[in-house]
CSV table of C-alpha atoms in Angstrom, one decimal:
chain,number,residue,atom,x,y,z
A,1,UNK,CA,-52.4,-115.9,-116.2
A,2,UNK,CA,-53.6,-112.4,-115.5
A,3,UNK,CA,-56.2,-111.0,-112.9
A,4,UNK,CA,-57.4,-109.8,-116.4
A,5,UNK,CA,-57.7,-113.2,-117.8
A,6,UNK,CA,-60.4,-114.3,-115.2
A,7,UNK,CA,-64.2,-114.2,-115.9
A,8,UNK,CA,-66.1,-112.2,-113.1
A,9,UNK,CA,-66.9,-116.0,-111.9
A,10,UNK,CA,-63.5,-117.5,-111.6
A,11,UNK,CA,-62.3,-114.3,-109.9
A,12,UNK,CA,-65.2,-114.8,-107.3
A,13,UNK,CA,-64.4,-118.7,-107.3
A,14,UNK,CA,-60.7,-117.4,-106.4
A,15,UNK,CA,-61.1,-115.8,-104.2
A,16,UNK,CA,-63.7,-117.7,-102.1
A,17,UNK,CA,-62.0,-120.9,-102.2
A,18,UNK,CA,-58.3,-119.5,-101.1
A,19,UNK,CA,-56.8,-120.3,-104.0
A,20,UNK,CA,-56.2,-116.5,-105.6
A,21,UNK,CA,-52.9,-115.9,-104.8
A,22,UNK,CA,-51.4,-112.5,-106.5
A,23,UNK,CA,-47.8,-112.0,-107.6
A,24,UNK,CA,-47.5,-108.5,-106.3
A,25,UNK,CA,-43.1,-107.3,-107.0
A,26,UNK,CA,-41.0,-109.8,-105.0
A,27,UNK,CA,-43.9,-111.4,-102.8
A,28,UNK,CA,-46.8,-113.6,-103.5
A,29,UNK,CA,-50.1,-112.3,-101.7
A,30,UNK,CA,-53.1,-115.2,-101.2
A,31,UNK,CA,-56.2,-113.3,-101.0
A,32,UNK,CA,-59.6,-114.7,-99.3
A,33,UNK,CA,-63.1,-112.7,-99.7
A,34,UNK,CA,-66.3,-112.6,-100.2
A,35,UNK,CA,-67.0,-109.5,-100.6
A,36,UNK,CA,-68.1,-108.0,-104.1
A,37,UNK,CA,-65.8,-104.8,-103.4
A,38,UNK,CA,-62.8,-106.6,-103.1
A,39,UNK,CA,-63.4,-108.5,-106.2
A,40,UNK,CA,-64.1,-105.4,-108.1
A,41,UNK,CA,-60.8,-103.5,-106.9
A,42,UNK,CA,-59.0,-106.8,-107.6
A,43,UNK,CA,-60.1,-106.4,-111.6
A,44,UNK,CA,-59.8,-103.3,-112.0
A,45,UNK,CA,-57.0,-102.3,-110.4
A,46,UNK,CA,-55.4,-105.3,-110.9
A,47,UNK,CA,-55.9,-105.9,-114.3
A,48,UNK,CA,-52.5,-106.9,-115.0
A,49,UNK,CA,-50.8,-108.6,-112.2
A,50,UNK,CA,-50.3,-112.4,-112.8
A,51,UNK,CA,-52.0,-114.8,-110.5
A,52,UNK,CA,-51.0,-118.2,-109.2
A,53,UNK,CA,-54.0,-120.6,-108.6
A,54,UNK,CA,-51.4,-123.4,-107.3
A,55,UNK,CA,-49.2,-121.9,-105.2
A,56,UNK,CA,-47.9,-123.9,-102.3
A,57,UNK,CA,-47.0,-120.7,-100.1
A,58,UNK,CA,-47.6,-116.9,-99.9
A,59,UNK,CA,-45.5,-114.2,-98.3
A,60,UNK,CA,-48.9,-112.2,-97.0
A,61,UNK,CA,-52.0,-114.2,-96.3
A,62,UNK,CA,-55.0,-111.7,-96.1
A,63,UNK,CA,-58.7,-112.3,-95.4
A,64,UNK,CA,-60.8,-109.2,-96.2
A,65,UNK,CA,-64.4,-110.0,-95.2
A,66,UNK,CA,-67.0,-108.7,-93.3
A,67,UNK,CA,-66.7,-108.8,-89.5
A,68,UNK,CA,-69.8,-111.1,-89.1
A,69,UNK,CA,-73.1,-111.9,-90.6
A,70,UNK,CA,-74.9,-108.8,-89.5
A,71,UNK,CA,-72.3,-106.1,-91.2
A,72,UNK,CA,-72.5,-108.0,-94.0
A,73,UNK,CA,-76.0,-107.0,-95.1
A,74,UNK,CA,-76.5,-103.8,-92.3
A,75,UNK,CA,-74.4,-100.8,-93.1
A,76,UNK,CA,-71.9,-103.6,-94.4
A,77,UNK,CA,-68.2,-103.2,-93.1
A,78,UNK,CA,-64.8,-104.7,-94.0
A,79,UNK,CA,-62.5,-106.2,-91.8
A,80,UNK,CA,-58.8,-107.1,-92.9
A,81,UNK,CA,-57.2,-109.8,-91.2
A,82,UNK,CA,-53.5,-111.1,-91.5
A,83,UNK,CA,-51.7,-114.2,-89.5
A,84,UNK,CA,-55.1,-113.8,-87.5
A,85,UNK,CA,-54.2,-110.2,-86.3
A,86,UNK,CA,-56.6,-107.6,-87.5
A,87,UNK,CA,-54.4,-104.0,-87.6
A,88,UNK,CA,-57.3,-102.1,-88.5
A,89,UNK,CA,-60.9,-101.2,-87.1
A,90,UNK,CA,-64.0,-102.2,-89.7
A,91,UNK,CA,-64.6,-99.5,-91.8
A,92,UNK,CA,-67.5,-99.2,-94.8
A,93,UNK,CA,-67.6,-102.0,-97.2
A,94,UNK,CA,-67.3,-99.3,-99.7
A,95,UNK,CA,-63.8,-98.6,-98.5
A,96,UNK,CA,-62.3,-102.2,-99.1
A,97,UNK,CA,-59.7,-101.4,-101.8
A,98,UNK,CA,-58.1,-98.5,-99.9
A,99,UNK,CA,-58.3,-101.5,-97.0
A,100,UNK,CA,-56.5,-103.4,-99.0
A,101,UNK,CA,-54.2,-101.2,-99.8
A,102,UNK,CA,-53.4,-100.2,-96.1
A,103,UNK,CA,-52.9,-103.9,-95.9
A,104,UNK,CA,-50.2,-104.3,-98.0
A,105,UNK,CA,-48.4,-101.5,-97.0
A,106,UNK,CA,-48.6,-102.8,-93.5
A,107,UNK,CA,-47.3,-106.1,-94.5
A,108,UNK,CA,-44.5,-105.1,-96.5
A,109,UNK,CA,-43.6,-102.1,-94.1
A,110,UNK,CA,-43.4,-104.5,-91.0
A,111,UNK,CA,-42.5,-107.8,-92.6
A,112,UNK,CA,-40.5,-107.5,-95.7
A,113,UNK,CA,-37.1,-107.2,-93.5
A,114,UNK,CA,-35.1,-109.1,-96.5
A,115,UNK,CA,-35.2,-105.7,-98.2
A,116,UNK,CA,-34.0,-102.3,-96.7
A,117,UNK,CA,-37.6,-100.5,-96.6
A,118,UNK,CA,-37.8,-97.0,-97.9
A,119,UNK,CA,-40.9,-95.0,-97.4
A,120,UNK,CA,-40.8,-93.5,-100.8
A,121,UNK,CA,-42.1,-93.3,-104.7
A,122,UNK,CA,-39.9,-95.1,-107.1
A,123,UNK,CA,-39.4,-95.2,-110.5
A,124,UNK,CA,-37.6,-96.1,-113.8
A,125,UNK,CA,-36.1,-94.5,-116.7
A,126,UNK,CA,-32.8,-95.8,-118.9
A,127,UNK,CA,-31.9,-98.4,-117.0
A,128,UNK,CA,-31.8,-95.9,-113.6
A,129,UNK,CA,-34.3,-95.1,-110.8
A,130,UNK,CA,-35.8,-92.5,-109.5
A,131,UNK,CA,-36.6,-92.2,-105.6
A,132,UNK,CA,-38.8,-89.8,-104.2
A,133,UNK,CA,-38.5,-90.4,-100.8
A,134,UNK,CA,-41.1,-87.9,-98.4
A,135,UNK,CA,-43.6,-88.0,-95.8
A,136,UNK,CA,-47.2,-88.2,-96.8
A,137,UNK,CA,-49.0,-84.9,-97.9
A,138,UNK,CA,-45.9,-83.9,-100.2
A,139,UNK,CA,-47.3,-84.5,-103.3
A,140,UNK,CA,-45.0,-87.6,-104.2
A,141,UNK,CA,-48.2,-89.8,-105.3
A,142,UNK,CA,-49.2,-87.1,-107.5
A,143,UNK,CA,-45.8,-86.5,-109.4
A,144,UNK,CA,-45.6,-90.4,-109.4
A,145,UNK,CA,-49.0,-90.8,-111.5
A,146,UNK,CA,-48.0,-87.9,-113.6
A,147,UNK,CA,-44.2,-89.1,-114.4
A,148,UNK,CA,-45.9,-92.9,-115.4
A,149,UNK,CA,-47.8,-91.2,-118.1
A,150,UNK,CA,-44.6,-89.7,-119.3
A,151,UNK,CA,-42.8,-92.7,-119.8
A,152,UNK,CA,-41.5,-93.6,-116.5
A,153,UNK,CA,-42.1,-96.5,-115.2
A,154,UNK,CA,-43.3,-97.2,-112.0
A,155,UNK,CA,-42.1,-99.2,-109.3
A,156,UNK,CA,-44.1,-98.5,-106.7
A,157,UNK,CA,-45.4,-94.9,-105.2
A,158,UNK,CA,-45.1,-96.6,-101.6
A,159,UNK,CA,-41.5,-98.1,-101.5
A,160,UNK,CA,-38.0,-98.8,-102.7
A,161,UNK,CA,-37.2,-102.2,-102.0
A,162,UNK,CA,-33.4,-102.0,-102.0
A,163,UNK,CA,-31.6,-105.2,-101.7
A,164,UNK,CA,-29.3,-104.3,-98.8
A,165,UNK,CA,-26.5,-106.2,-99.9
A,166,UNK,CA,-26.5,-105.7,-103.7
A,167,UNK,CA,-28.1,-102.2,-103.3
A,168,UNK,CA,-30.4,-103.3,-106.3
A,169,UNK,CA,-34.2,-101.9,-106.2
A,170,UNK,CA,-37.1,-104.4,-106.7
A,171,UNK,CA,-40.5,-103.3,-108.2
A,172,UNK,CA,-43.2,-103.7,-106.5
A,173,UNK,CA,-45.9,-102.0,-109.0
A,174,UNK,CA,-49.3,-101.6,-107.5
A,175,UNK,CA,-52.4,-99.0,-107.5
A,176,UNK,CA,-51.3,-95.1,-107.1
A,177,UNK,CA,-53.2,-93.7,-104.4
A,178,UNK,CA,-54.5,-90.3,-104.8
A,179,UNK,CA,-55.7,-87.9,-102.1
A,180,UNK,CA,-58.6,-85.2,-102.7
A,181,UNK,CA,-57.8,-82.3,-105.3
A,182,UNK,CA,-55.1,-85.0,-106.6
A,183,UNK,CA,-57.4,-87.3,-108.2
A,184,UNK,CA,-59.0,-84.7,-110.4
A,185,UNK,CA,-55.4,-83.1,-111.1
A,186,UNK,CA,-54.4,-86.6,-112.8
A,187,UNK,CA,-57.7,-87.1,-114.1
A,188,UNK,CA,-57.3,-83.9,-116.3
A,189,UNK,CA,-53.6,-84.7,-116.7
A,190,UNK,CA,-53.7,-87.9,-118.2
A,191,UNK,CA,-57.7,-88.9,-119.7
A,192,UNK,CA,-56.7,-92.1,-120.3
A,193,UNK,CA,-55.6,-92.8,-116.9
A,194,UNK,CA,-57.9,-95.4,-115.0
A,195,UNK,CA,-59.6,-94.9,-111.5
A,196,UNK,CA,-61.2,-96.8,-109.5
A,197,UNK,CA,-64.5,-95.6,-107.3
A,198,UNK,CA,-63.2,-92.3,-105.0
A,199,UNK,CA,-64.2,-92.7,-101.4
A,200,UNK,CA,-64.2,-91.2,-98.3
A,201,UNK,CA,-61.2,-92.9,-95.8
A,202,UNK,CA,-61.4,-92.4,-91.8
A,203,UNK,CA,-59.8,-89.2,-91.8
A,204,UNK,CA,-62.4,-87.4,-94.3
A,205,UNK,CA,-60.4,-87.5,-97.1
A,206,UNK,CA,-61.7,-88.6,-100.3
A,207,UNK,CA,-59.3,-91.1,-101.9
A,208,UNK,CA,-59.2,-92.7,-105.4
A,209,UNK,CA,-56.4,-95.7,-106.8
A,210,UNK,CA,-55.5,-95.2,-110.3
A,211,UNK,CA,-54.4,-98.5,-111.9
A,212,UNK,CA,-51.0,-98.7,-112.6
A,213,UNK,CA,-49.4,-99.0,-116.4
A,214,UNK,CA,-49.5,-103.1,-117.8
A,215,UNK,CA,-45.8,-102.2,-118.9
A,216,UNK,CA,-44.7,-101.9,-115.4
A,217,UNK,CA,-46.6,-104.1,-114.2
A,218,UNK,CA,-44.9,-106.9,-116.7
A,219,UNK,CA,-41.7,-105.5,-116.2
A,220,UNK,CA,-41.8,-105.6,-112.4
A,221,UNK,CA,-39.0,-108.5,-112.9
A,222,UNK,CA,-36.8,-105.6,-113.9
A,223,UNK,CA,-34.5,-104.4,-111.5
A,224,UNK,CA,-32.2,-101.0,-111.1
A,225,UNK,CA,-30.3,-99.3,-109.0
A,226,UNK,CA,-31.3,-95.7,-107.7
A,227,UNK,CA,-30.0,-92.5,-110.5
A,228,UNK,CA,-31.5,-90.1,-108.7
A,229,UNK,CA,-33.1,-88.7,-105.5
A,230,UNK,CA,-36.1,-85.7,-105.6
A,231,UNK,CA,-37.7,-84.9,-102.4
A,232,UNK,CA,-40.9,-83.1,-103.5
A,233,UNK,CA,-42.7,-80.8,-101.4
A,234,UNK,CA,-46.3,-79.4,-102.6
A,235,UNK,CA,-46.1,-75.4,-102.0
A,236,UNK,CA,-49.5,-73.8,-103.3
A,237,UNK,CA,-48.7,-71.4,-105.7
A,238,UNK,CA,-44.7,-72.2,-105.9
A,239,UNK,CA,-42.7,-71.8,-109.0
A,240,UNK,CA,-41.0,-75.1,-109.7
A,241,UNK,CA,-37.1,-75.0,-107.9
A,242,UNK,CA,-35.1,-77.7,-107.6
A,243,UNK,CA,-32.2,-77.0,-104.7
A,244,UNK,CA,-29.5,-79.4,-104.9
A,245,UNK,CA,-29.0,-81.0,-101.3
A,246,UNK,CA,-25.4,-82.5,-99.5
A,247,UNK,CA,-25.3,-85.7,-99.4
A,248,UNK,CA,-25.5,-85.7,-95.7
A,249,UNK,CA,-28.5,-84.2,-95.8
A,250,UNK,CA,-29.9,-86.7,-98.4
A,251,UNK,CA,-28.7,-89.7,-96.0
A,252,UNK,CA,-30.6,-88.2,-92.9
A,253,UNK,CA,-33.4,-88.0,-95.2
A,254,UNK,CA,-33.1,-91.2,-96.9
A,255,UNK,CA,-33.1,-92.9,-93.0
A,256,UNK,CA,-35.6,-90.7,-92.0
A,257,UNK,CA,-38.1,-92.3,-94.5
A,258,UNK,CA,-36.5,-96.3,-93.6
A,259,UNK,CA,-38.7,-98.2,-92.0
A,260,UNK,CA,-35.9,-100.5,-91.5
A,261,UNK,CA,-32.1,-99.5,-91.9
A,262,UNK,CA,-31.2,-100.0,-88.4
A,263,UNK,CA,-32.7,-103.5,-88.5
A,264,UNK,CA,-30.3,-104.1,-91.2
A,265,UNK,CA,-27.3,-102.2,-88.5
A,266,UNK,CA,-24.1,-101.7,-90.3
A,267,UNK,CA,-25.5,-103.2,-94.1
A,268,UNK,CA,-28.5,-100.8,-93.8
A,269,UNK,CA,-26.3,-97.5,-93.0
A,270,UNK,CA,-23.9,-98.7,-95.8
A,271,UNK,CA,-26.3,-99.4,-98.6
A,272,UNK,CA,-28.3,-95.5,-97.4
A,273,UNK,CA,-24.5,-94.1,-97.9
A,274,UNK,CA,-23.7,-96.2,-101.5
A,275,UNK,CA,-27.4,-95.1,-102.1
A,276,UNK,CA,-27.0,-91.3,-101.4
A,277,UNK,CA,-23.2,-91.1,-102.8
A,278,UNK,CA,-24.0,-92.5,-106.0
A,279,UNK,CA,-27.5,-90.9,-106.6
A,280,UNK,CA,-27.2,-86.9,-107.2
A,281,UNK,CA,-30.4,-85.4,-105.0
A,282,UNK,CA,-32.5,-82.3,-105.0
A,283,UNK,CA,-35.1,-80.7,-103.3
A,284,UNK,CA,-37.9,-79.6,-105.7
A,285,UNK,CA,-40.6,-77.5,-104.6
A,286,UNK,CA,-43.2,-76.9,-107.0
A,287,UNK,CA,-47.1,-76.5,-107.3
A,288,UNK,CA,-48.5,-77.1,-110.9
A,289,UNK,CA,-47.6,-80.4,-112.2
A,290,UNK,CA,-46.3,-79.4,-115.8
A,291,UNK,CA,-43.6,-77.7,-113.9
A,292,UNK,CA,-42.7,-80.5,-111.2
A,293,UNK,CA,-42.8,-83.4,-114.3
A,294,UNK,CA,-40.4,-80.7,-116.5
A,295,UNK,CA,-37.9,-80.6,-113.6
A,296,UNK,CA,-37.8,-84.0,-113.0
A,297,UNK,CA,-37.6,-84.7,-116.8
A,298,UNK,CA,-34.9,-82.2,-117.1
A,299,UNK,CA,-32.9,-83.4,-113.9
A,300,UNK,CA,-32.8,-87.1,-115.7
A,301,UNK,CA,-31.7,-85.6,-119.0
A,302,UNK,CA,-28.2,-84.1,-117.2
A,303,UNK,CA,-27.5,-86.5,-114.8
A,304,UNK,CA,-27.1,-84.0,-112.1
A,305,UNK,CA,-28.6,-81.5,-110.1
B,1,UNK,CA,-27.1,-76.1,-63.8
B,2,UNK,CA,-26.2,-79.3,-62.7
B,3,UNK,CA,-22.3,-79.5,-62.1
B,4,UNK,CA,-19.9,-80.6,-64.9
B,5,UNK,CA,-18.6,-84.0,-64.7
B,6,UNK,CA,-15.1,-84.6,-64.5
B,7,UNK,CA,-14.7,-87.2,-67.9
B,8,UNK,CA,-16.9,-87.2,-70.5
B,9,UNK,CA,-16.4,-90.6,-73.1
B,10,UNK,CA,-18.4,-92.3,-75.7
B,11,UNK,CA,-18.9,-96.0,-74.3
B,12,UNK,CA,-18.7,-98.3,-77.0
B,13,UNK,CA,-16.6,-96.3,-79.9
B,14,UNK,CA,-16.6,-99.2,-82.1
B,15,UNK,CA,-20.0,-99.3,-82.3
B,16,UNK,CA,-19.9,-95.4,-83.8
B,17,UNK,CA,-20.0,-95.4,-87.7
B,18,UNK,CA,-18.7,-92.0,-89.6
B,19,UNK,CA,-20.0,-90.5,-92.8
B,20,UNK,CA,-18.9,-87.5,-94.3
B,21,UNK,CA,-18.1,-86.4,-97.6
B,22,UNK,CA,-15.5,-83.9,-99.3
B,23,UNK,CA,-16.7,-80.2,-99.0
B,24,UNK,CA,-19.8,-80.5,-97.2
B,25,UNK,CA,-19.5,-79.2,-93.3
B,26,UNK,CA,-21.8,-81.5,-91.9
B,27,UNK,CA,-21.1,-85.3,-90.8
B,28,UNK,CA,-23.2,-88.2,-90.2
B,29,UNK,CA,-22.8,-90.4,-87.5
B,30,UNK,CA,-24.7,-93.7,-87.2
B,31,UNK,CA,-24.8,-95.4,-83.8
B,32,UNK,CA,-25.0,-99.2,-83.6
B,33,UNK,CA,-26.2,-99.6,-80.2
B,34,UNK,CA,-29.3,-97.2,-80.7
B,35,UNK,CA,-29.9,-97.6,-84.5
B,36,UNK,CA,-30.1,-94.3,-84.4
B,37,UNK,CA,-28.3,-91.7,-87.4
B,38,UNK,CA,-27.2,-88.0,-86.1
B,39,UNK,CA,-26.4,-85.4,-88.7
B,40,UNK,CA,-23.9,-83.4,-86.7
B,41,UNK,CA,-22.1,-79.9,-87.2
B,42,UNK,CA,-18.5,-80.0,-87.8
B,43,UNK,CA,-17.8,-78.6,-83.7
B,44,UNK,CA,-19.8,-81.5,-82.7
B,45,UNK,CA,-18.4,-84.0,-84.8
B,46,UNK,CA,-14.9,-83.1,-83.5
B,47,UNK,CA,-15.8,-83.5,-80.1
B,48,UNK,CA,-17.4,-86.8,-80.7
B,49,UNK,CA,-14.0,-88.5,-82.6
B,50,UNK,CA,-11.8,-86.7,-79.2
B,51,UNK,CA,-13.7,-88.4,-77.0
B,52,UNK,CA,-13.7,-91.7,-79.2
B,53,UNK,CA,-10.7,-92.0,-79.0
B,54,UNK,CA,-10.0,-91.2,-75.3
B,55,UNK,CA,-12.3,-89.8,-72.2
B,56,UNK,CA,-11.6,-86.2,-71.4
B,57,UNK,CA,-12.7,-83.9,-68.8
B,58,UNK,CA,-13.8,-80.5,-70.4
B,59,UNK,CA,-10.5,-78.6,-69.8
B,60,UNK,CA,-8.7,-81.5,-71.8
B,61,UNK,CA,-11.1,-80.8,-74.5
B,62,UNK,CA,-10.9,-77.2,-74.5
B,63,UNK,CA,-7.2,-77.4,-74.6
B,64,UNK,CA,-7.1,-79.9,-77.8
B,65,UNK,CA,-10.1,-78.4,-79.5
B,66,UNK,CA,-9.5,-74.8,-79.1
B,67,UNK,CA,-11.4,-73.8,-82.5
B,68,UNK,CA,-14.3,-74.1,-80.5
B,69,UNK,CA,-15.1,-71.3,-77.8
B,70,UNK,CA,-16.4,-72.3,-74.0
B,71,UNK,CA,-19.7,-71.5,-74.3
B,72,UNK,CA,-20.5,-73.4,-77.6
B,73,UNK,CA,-18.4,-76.7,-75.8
B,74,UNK,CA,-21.1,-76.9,-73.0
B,75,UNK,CA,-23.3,-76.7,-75.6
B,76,UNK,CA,-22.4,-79.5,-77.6
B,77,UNK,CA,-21.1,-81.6,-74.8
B,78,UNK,CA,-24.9,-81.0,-73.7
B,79,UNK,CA,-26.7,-82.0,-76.6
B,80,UNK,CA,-24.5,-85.4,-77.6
B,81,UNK,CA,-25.0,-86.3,-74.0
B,82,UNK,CA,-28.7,-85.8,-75.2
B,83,UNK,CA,-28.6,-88.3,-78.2
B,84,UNK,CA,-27.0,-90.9,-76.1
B,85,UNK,CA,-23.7,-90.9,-78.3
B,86,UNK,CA,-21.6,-89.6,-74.7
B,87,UNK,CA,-21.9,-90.1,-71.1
B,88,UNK,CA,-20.0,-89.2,-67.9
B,89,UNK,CA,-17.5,-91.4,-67.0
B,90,UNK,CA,-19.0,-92.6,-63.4
């Protein structure tokens, strides 16, 4: 059963009674909320993710609720809790999903130690992935969203899950999060492409979460190992170039984006080596999208840089 | 400037892990005790494997390393004392 296949009602029911848990990748997420925001993030951006009404266990438990009975109904906030820690301040009800979303990437980016942790956008074509491993800000969101309506498929625009040992990747598909002139960049790139509401985050920037493609989302049982590595950087006004990089440099910069190798001590630095000796890597500057999803597209067709 | 010491070494060598790859200059180096990874140029990395494999005072290393002129040795005996990959012997 899908998030899809739940009336309004059994999606509230869910979610009230702590009995929604999601199957999110690799980890099972139970879910507890009141709050209609939540639930309308859930089906939308959801849609497709499979839910477990019986599960014993969950990796992540999260409760994402108002922080008491007076911010539910006066300038209503959201608080997120997890294993009865709350990482972040209340914020606007209205900003629940990106809440959510800051939630999960907390989880997995602190917890998910059985996989080597890479701060990057990952995804999927013949049988081979793609990492784009970079900072925020670089535009990697933005070429992700683009590449999954040209037949990529996506993994996750937040993390590689590598398996340190078998130096496989696991999906873990969920929402793309866009940033500011992004959202209406994809929007006119792709029409069909679904959003959910665009707020304003803690920082003043307005953010939307476009919901990722069912095929990825079913296929998230699907694993690969990494093909290639781009490190995109946004530079307004840049022709598309792609500069091939050592693979020294691709290591440093494979690490520098691990939340977790040196957890991981010698395994983790062997799987980054395997990782950047076997995947050919580039830098690739670029500004208008067309360009950036060309190079990519043309940097898959020949193998190498 | 504070005097030179004596001996310079690295003080647990097995716990330094090498990376480097055909034709490319630079070399990784991944240390075990820290967690931390060092991209290093190739005057630095042949200091580092001198000194993993025996302690030397700077004269020993000028002698065996001679590809690398005085000035530029202070420097990199400066910085990888820096990172935490070399130390003075006490």
């Amino acid at each position: 059963m899908t998030v899809g296949d739940l009336s309004d009602a059994e999606l509230c029911g869910l979610l009230r009674a702590q009995r929604f848990t999601l199957r999110v990748g690799p980890f099972l997420v139970r879910l507890r909320s009141v709050m209609s925001e939540v639930q309308a993030a859930l089906a939308l951006l959801y849609r497709a993710h499979e839910i477990d009404t019986e599960a014993d266990g969950a990796h992540f438990v999260i409760r994402l609720d108002h922080p008491g009975l007076v911010r539910r109904f006066f300038r209503a906030q959201a608080q997120l809790t997890f294993d009865l820690r709350q990482p972040f301040i209340p914020l606007p009800a209205s900003m629940a999903a990106p809440m959510l979303e800051a939630g999960l990437n907390w989880c997995i980016g602190n917890y998910a130690h059985q996989f080597l942790v890479i701060h990057s956008a990952t995804l999927e074509r013949g049988g081979r992935a793609l990492l784009m491993p970079a900072p925020p800000g670089s535009g990697k969101s933005t070429l992700c969203a683009a590449l999954v309506t040209r037949g990529w498929r996506l993994l996750s625009d937040e993390f590689a899950l590598v398996d340190p040992t078998t130096g496989i990747l696991v999906p873990v598909p969920r929402p793309i999060a866009l940033k500011e002139g992004s959202i209406d960049v994809i929007a006119r790139w792709a029409p069909d492409a679904v959003f959910g509401p665009s707020v304003v985050n803690n920082e003043d920037e307005t953010v939307a979460y476009m919901q990722p493609p069912a095929r990825s989302v079913r296929d998230s049982g699907l694993t690969c190992r990494a093909g290639w590595i781009v490190v995109p950087q946004y530079v307004a006004g840049a022709d598309a170039t792609t500069t091939p990089m050592t693979r020294a440099r691709a290591l440093m910069h494979l690490a520098d984006n691990s939340f977790n190798y040196n957890f991981h001590g010698r395994v983790g630095f062997d799987r980054l080596v395997a990782i950047a000796d076997q995947a050919p890597s580039v830098t690739l500057r670029y500004s208008r999208l067309d360009e950036g999803v060309d190079a990519v597209d043309r940097l898959a067709q020949t193998g190498a840089p | 400037m504070p005097p030179r010491p004596p001996r310079w070494h690295v003080a647990d060598p097995s716990a330094l892990l090498f990376q480097h790859w055909p034709g490319e200059d630079e070399h990784v180096v991944f240390n075990l005790r820290s967690g931390d990874l060092h991209l290093l140029n190739p005057a630095a990395t042949a200091v580092l494997e001198r000194l993993a494999e025996a302690p030397a005072s700077v004269d020993d290393l000028r002698a065996s390393l001679n590809q690398i002129d005085a000035s530029a040795l202070d420097a990199v005996l400066e910085s990888l004392d820096g990172l935490g990959l070399i130390g003075p012997l006490p």
